[in-house]
Coordinates of C-alpha atoms in Angstrom, one line a residue:
M10 CA 3.8 -101.3 107.7
I11 CA 5.5 -104.5 108.9
R12 CA 8.4 -103.6 106.7
T13 CA 8.7 -100.1 108.2
S14 CA 8.4 -101.3 111.7
S15 CA 11.0 -104.0 111.2
I16 CA 13.4 -101.4 109.7
A17 CA 12.8 -99.2 112.7
L18 CA 13.3 -102.1 115.1
L19 CA 16.6 -103.1 113.4
T20 CA 17.8 -99.4 113.5
L21 CA 17.0 -99.3 117.3
L22 CA 18.7 -102.6 117.9
S23 CA 21.8 -101.6 116.0
A24 CA 22.2 -98.6 118.3
C25 CA 22.6 -101.0 121.2
A26 CA 26.3 -102.0 121.1
A27 CA 27.4 -105.1 122.9
T28 CA 29.6 -104.3 125.9
S29 CA 33.0 -105.9 126.2
G30 CA 33.3 -105.9 129.9
P31 CA 31.4 -105.6 133.2
E32 CA 29.1 -102.7 133.6
P33 CA 30.1 -100.1 136.2
S34 CA 28.5 -100.7 139.6
L35 CA 25.8 -98.4 140.8
A36 CA 26.7 -99.0 144.4
R37 CA 27.9 -96.1 146.5
R38 CA 31.6 -95.3 146.2
P39 CA 33.7 -94.7 149.3
A40 CA 34.1 -91.0 148.4
E41 CA 30.3 -90.7 148.2
S42 CA 30.0 -91.8 151.9
I43 CA 31.8 -88.7 153.1
D44 CA 29.3 -86.1 154.4
P45 CA 30.2 -82.8 152.7
R46 CA 28.8 -80.8 155.6
V47 CA 31.5 -82.1 158.0
P48 CA 33.8 -79.2 158.8
V49 CA 37.4 -79.5 157.7
P50 CA 39.8 -79.0 160.6
G51 CA 41.5 -75.6 160.5
E52 CA 44.7 -76.6 162.2
I53 CA 47.0 -79.0 160.6
P54 CA 49.2 -80.9 163.1
A55 CA 52.7 -79.4 162.6
G56 CA 54.7 -82.4 163.8
T57 CA 58.4 -82.0 164.5
V58 CA 61.1 -80.2 162.4
D59 CA 63.5 -82.5 160.7
A60 CA 66.7 -82.5 162.8
A61 CA 69.1 -82.2 159.8
L62 CA 67.1 -79.3 158.4
A63 CA 67.0 -77.5 161.8
A64 CA 70.7 -77.8 162.1
Q65 CA 71.3 -76.4 158.6
L66 CA 68.9 -73.5 159.2
A67 CA 70.6 -72.7 162.6
A68 CA 74.0 -72.7 160.8
A69 CA 72.7 -70.2 158.2
I70 CA 71.3 -67.9 160.9
Q71 CA 74.5 -68.2 162.9
A72 CA 76.5 -67.2 159.7
A73 CA 74.2 -64.2 159.2
R74 CA 74.6 -63.1 162.9
G75 CA 78.4 -63.7 162.7
G76 CA 78.8 -61.0 160.0
V77 CA 76.9 -58.3 161.9
D78 CA 79.8 -57.0 164.0
E79 CA 82.1 -56.7 161.0
F80 CA 79.3 -55.0 159.0
D81 CA 78.7 -52.5 161.8
R82 CA 82.5 -51.8 162.0
R83 CA 82.6 -51.2 158.2
A84 CA 79.4 -49.2 158.3
G85 CA 80.9 -46.8 160.9
E86 CA 84.0 -46.3 158.6
A87 CA 81.9 -45.9 155.5
E88 CA 79.7 -43.3 157.2
R89 CA 82.7 -41.4 158.5
L90 CA 84.2 -41.3 155.0
A91 CA 80.9 -40.5 153.3
A92 CA 80.4 -37.5 155.6
A93 CA 83.9 -36.3 154.8
A94 CA 83.7 -37.0 151.0
G95 CA 84.3 -34.1 148.7
P96 CA 82.8 -33.7 145.2
M97 CA 82.4 -36.6 142.9
A98 CA 85.7 -38.1 141.7
S99 CA 87.7 -36.4 144.4
E100 CA 90.2 -38.5 146.4
S101 CA 87.9 -38.4 149.5
W102 CA 84.9 -39.4 147.4
V103 CA 86.8 -42.4 145.9
A104 CA 87.9 -43.5 149.4
A105 CA 84.3 -43.3 150.5
Q106 CA 83.2 -45.3 147.5
Q107 CA 85.8 -48.0 148.2
S108 CA 84.6 -48.1 151.8
L109 CA 81.0 -48.5 150.6
S110 CA 82.2 -51.4 148.3
R111 CA 83.7 -53.1 151.3
L112 CA 80.4 -52.7 153.2
V113 CA 78.5 -54.2 150.3
E114 CA 80.9 -57.1 150.3
Q115 CA 80.3 -57.7 154.0
Q116 CA 76.6 -57.6 153.5
G117 CA 77.1 -60.5 151.2
V118 CA 77.6 -62.7 154.3
T119 CA 73.9 -62.0 155.2
A120 CA 72.8 -62.4 151.6
R121 CA 74.6 -65.7 151.3
A122 CA 72.9 -66.9 154.5
A123 CA 69.5 -66.0 153.1
A124 CA 70.3 -67.8 149.8
D125 CA 71.4 -70.9 151.8
V126 CA 68.0 -71.0 153.6
D127 CA 66.2 -70.7 150.2
A128 CA 68.4 -73.4 148.7
L129 CA 67.7 -75.7 151.7
A130 CA 64.0 -75.3 151.2
A131 CA 64.3 -75.8 147.4
T132 CA 66.4 -78.9 147.7
R133 CA 64.0 -80.4 150.2
L134 CA 61.1 -79.7 147.9
Q135 CA 62.9 -81.3 145.0
T136 CA 63.9 -84.4 146.8
T137 CA 60.8 -85.0 149.0
K138 CA 58.2 -83.1 146.9
W139 CA 56.9 -81.2 149.9
L140 CA 57.8 -79.6 153.3
T141 CA 56.0 -80.7 156.4
P142 CA 54.2 -77.9 158.2
A143 CA 56.9 -77.9 160.9
D144 CA 59.6 -77.7 158.3
Q145 CA 57.8 -74.8 156.5
S146 CA 57.5 -72.9 159.8
A147 CA 61.2 -73.4 160.5
V148 CA 62.2 -72.2 157.1
R149 CA 59.9 -69.2 157.3
S150 CA 61.3 -68.4 160.8
A151 CA 64.8 -68.6 159.5
Q152 CA 64.0 -66.3 156.6
E153 CA 62.4 -63.8 158.9
T154 CA 65.4 -63.8 161.3
I155 CA 67.9 -63.3 158.5
A156 CA 65.6 -60.6 156.9
A157 CA 65.6 -58.8 160.2
I158 CA 69.4 -58.6 159.9
A159 CA 69.5 -57.9 156.2
D160 CA 66.9 -55.1 156.0
P161 CA 68.8 -52.6 158.2
Q162 CA 72.0 -53.4 156.4
L163 CA 70.5 -52.8 153.0
A164 CA 69.0 -49.5 154.3
T165 CA 72.4 -48.4 155.5
I166 CA 74.0 -49.2 152.2
D167 CA 71.2 -47.4 150.3
R168 CA 71.5 -44.3 152.5
L169 CA 75.3 -44.1 152.0
R170 CA 75.0 -44.7 148.3
N171 CA 72.5 -41.9 148.1
Q172 CA 74.7 -39.7 150.2
L173 CA 77.6 -40.2 147.8
T174 CA 75.6 -39.5 144.6
R175 CA 74.8 -36.0 145.6

């Protein structure tokens, strides 16, 4: 019996390994002192927009707006030629297609401005790893402004393209 109990005691003691460092404290950690019932604020302070980013966004918007008059002029010409276009591959149809191509080229000014805004945001994310709420709002506003210019332009191009594929 003594022999069995001494073997059992040695087995139990061998399971207790010696620690090589201080034991972790059982005191409350700072994160445990935060009351989880405290509401998280819904509004994040926006702050101010970075001046350099704001200037670059304004330049992109200005570039998009700067191409509107030329697009409208080319759209008028393309609409006139599309309305007068004869059957596919006729001379008048080819002229209308060329006019549509010039219209698509002009729409590239707006598309380039939209791409510039996206590139500004992407570059900012790569360099600083985040956008402040104010910068996010400014980028979103610039994207919406340019989209308001681009959407009608794209609709005009699609309408004329469909008209010429009859």
